[in-house]
XYZ file of N, CA and C in Angstrom:
375
model
N 115.385 121.968 105.909
C 114.800 123.167 106.587
C 115.876 124.752 106.110
N 115.148 125.461 105.583
C 115.758 126.624 105.256
C 114.916 127.669 105.934
N 115.435 128.443 106.796
C 114.759 129.927 107.210
C 115.414 131.074 106.446
N 114.445 131.971 106.010
C 115.061 132.908 105.618
C 114.466 134.563 106.133
N 115.381 135.516 106.897
C 115.075 136.376 107.900
C 115.243 137.629 106.624
N 114.413 138.861 107.198
C 114.030 139.885 106.329
C 113.259 140.942 107.265
N 113.883 142.209 106.584
C 112.816 143.335 107.485
C 113.615 144.070 108.014
N 115.078 144.217 108.230
C 115.951 144.722 109.115
C 116.352 146.073 108.498
N 116.820 146.905 109.100
C 116.961 148.272 108.532
C 117.599 149.239 109.335
N 117.426 150.542 109.125
C 118.032 151.699 109.877
C 116.842 152.344 110.534
N 116.975 152.423 111.855
C 115.538 153.041 112.391
C 115.923 153.919 113.347
N 115.285 154.870 114.111
C 115.823 156.270 115.157
C 115.224 155.313 116.204
N 115.829 156.094 117.487
C 115.074 155.572 118.151
C 113.668 156.004 118.765
N 113.077 154.726 119.176
C 111.673 155.054 119.362
C 110.631 154.440 118.439
N 111.224 154.481 117.290
C 110.808 153.768 116.291
C 110.425 152.220 116.199
N 109.798 151.506 114.899
C 109.111 150.498 115.007
C 109.944 149.913 113.750
N 110.019 148.556 113.685
C 110.129 147.723 112.761
C 109.636 146.140 113.247
N 109.381 145.953 111.469
C 108.793 144.099 111.743
C 109.702 143.549 110.866
N 110.321 142.294 111.689
C 111.124 141.411 110.899
C 109.927 139.963 110.573
N 110.615 139.362 109.553
C 109.754 138.249 108.884
C 110.421 136.918 109.094
N 109.873 135.763 109.292
C 111.422 134.532 109.054
C 110.208 133.748 108.336
N 110.623 133.451 106.981
C 109.896 132.480 106.287
C 110.587 131.216 106.586
N 109.690 130.236 106.524
C 110.125 128.855 106.833
C 109.615 127.530 105.932
N 110.538 127.481 105.147
C 110.535 126.153 103.836
C 110.971 125.144 104.319
N 110.606 123.792 103.294
C 110.899 122.429 103.853
C 109.901 121.957 104.753
N 110.603 120.504 105.269
C 109.794 120.052 105.877
C 109.747 120.108 107.517
N 108.375 120.581 108.179
C 108.744 120.777 109.624
C 107.564 120.497 110.347
N 107.522 120.359 111.633
C 106.293 119.958 112.472
C 105.731 120.975 113.169
N 104.615 120.661 113.477
C 104.225 121.365 114.055
C 104.335 121.514 115.835
N 105.300 120.543 115.834
C 105.418 120.893 117.626
C 107.362 121.529 117.292
N 107.448 122.165 116.201
C 108.633 122.941 116.448
C 108.387 124.208 116.746
N 109.286 124.805 117.289
C 109.284 125.985 118.523
C 110.309 127.102 117.387
N 110.014 128.207 117.336
C 110.702 129.100 116.434
C 111.120 130.148 117.326
N 112.404 130.724 117.446
C 112.871 131.907 118.513
C 113.620 132.730 117.419
N 113.732 134.268 118.033
C 114.331 135.095 117.478
C 115.472 135.288 118.419
N 116.856 135.285 117.980
C 117.803 135.807 118.723
C 118.647 136.714 118.164
N 119.597 137.591 118.995
C 120.358 138.470 118.074
C 121.820 138.880 119.117
N 122.365 139.046 117.890
C 123.917 139.561 118.574
C 124.491 140.836 117.917
N 124.789 141.186 118.513
C 125.480 142.874 118.584
C 126.866 142.538 118.734
N 127.646 143.539 117.967
C 128.780 143.522 117.761
C 129.772 143.202 119.314
N 131.062 142.222 119.034
C 131.648 142.027 120.069
C 130.802 141.357 121.335
N 129.382 140.822 121.073
C 128.551 140.104 122.186
C 128.198 138.787 121.492
N 128.020 137.921 122.779
C 127.245 136.525 122.417
C 125.827 136.788 122.032
N 125.240 135.572 121.339
C 124.057 135.957 120.565
C 123.053 135.516 122.261
N 121.667 136.106 122.073
C 121.231 136.360 123.129
C 120.083 136.314 122.636
N 119.000 135.578 123.253
C 117.920 135.144 123.504
C 116.618 136.306 123.102
N 115.941 136.781 122.225
C 114.413 137.309 122.185
C 113.243 137.088 122.297
N 113.251 135.911 121.851
C 111.983 135.509 122.064
C 111.242 134.402 121.089
N 110.583 133.705 121.982
C 110.535 132.252 120.859
C 108.796 132.360 120.955
N 108.270 131.302 119.972
C 106.905 130.856 120.007
C 106.914 129.578 119.510
N 105.938 128.659 120.218
C 105.174 127.457 119.757
C 104.496 127.341 119.111
N 104.748 126.592 117.974
C 103.945 126.570 116.677
C 102.559 125.903 117.012
N 103.061 125.027 117.754
C 101.719 124.152 118.331
C 100.520 124.723 118.796
N 100.631 125.634 120.049
C 100.019 126.419 120.709
C 99.985 128.115 120.497
N 101.014 128.374 120.115
C 101.374 129.673 119.399
C 101.392 130.360 121.142
N 102.133 129.993 121.957
C 102.331 130.758 123.352
C 104.097 131.379 123.038
N 103.826 132.603 123.611
C 104.938 133.055 123.348
C 105.946 133.353 125.059
N 107.103 133.238 124.744
C 108.195 133.643 125.817
C 109.113 134.620 125.266
N 109.350 135.920 125.721
C 110.098 136.798 125.744
C 111.114 137.240 126.784
N 112.252 137.746 126.030
C 113.493 138.158 127.190
C 112.788 138.748 127.727
N 113.396 139.622 129.509
C 112.833 140.650 130.055
C 113.254 141.843 129.199
N 114.527 142.044 128.259
C 114.809 143.073 127.725
C 113.920 143.734 126.813
N 113.127 142.931 126.303
C 112.199 143.062 125.228
C 111.051 143.145 125.378
N 110.372 142.374 126.760
C 109.108 142.266 127.247
C 108.126 143.718 126.853
N 107.211 143.691 126.630
C 106.436 144.704 125.928
C 106.456 145.976 125.163
N 107.820 145.603 124.344
C 108.165 146.103 123.153
C 107.924 145.395 121.867
N 108.370 144.361 122.144
C 108.165 143.036 120.965
C 107.393 142.149 120.785
N 106.740 141.863 119.692
C 105.685 140.603 120.253
C 105.836 140.056 118.846
N 106.143 138.391 119.303
C 106.077 137.455 118.137
C 104.782 136.720 117.670
N 104.651 136.602 116.354
C 103.446 136.337 116.050
C 103.748 135.162 114.574
N 102.880 134.439 114.558
C 102.721 133.638 112.988
C 101.647 133.985 112.467
N 101.891 133.542 110.966
C 100.700 133.302 110.203
C 100.425 132.237 109.957
N 98.938 132.386 109.576
C 97.722 131.312 109.519
C 98.474 129.781 109.068
N 99.270 129.833 108.265
C 100.033 128.706 107.433
C 100.753 128.111 108.563
N 102.105 129.091 109.259
C 102.663 128.723 110.539
C 104.130 128.458 109.566
N 104.119 129.049 108.736
C 105.140 129.249 107.942
C 106.014 130.525 108.055
N 105.379 131.235 108.659
C 106.322 133.061 108.653
C 105.553 133.290 109.746
N 107.112 133.479 110.364
C 107.130 134.339 111.856
C 107.601 135.471 111.923
N 106.944 136.222 112.398
C 106.986 137.490 112.632
C 107.559 138.360 113.907
N 108.394 139.245 113.875
C 108.740 139.816 115.031
C 108.790 141.310 115.095
N 107.554 141.846 115.774
C 107.178 143.300 115.503
C 107.821 144.071 116.618
N 108.537 144.876 116.533
C 109.733 146.080 117.371
C 109.262 146.972 117.590
N 108.890 147.538 118.307
C 108.376 149.053 118.661
C 109.415 149.602 119.998
N 109.246 151.023 120.067
C 110.123 151.488 121.010
C 111.135 151.397 121.213
N 111.930 150.971 120.030
C 113.175 150.652 119.397
C 114.117 151.646 120.297
N 115.747 150.664 120.310
C 116.651 151.523 121.496
C 117.761 151.693 120.878
N 118.429 152.176 120.999
C 120.150 151.740 120.499
C 120.546 150.363 120.724
N 120.477 150.144 121.710
C 120.834 148.808 122.560
C 119.923 147.732 122.162
N 118.991 147.832 121.104
C 118.477 147.054 120.522
C 119.581 146.467 119.072
N 120.544 147.678 118.790
C 121.336 147.287 117.615
C 121.990 145.753 117.244
N 121.474 145.199 116.511
C 121.970 143.793 116.315
C 121.509 143.261 115.098
N 122.528 142.216 114.827
C 121.504 140.902 113.979
C 121.245 140.403 114.538
N 119.727 140.190 113.540
C 118.411 139.115 114.285
C 118.739 137.888 113.710
N 118.472 136.822 114.041
C 118.357 135.529 113.534
C 117.234 135.150 114.087
N 116.522 134.111 113.110
C 115.093 133.381 113.862
C 115.822 132.102 113.471
N 115.376 130.939 114.109
C 115.656 129.666 114.297
C 114.898 128.595 114.840
N 114.843 127.247 114.069
C 113.668 126.277 114.398
C 114.350 125.085 115.289
N 113.496 124.723 116.036
C 113.920 123.446 116.735
C 112.648 122.353 116.821
N 113.208 121.121 117.216
C 112.244 120.649 117.805
C 112.447 120.216 119.010
N 110.878 119.696 119.819
C 110.722 119.094 121.050
C 111.631 120.258 122.221
N 111.591 121.203 122.383
C 111.981 122.292 122.969
C 110.866 122.758 124.049
N 111.067 122.298 125.160
C 110.269 123.030 126.204
C 110.400 124.402 126.459
N 109.406 124.739 127.474
C 109.180 126.211 127.411
C 110.634 126.782 128.141
N 111.229 125.888 129.117
C 112.224 126.304 129.815
C 113.312 126.092 129.360
N 113.413 125.427 127.910
C 114.625 125.427 127.097
C 114.359 126.447 126.179
N 113.457 127.163 125.948
C 113.446 127.869 124.491
C 114.515 129.220 124.614
N 115.239 129.196 125.270
C 115.895 130.653 125.434
C 117.280 130.057 125.080
N 117.878 128.740 124.703
C 119.157 128.317 124.667
C 118.862 128.147 123.450
N 120.363 128.546 122.249
C 120.305 128.261 121.099
C 120.762 126.972 120.926
N 121.257 126.407 121.817
C 121.862 124.949 121.297
C 120.697 124.005 120.944
N 119.449 124.510 120.912
C 118.500 123.595 121.113
C 118.073 123.311 119.798
N 118.431 124.519 119.016
C 117.716 124.813 117.894
C 118.769 124.236 116.660
N 117.754 123.736 115.768
C 118.439 122.803 114.707
C 118.909 123.506 113.302
N 118.068 124.577 113.119
C 118.177 125.276 111.704
C 118.088 126.943 112.187
N 118.811 127.498 111.210
C 118.949 129.035 111.764
C 118.926 129.877 109.925
N 118.269 131.152 110.257
C 118.370 131.886 109.055
C 119.609 132.699 109.068
N 119.961 133.426 108.151
C 120.973 134.030 107.771
C 121.512 135.521 109.009
N 119.808 136.047 109.369
C 120.208 136.695 109.803
C 119.829 138.097 109.268
N 119.150 139.208 109.959
C 119.004 140.713 109.203
C 119.482 141.650 110.322
N 120.332 142.766 109.805
C 120.747 143.559 110.843
C 119.429 144.534 111.091
N 119.610 145.251 112.377
C 118.804 145.965 112.768
C 119.505 147.291 113.385
N 119.463 148.373 113.031
C 120.456 149.449 113.545
C 119.457 150.714 113.925
N 119.520 150.627 115.260
C 118.968 151.955 115.888
C 119.624 153.007 116.081
N 119.452 154.146 115.691
C 120.305 155.339 116.091
C 119.601 156.400 117.275
N 120.505 157.210 117.995
C 120.102 157.900 119.145
C 119.691 159.130 118.322
């Protein structure tokens, strides 16, 4: 299984970006996909996740109402639409996929089996 994240870049505060995570290889509909981010000098932080079975989404409080996760119809691409970006959103964003993750554990990075390489998002003030 491979994940390829893209779409990062430089944006001004208040702007928007859409990240994409393309999933290749053998996966199962029961897998969950999540976005994490890591700012310099900080620990990896959960951003949001989506269950590929029902499409339910869960978000970190810090991004709720600003970020939206969605999936294409083939369930091979997961998007992270980011709006009202703040300088505090600056980080490398990673997508990850894991099996049999219940909603209460979706924010735990150790639950994920495969990770993308990350894409840098920089928000200027």
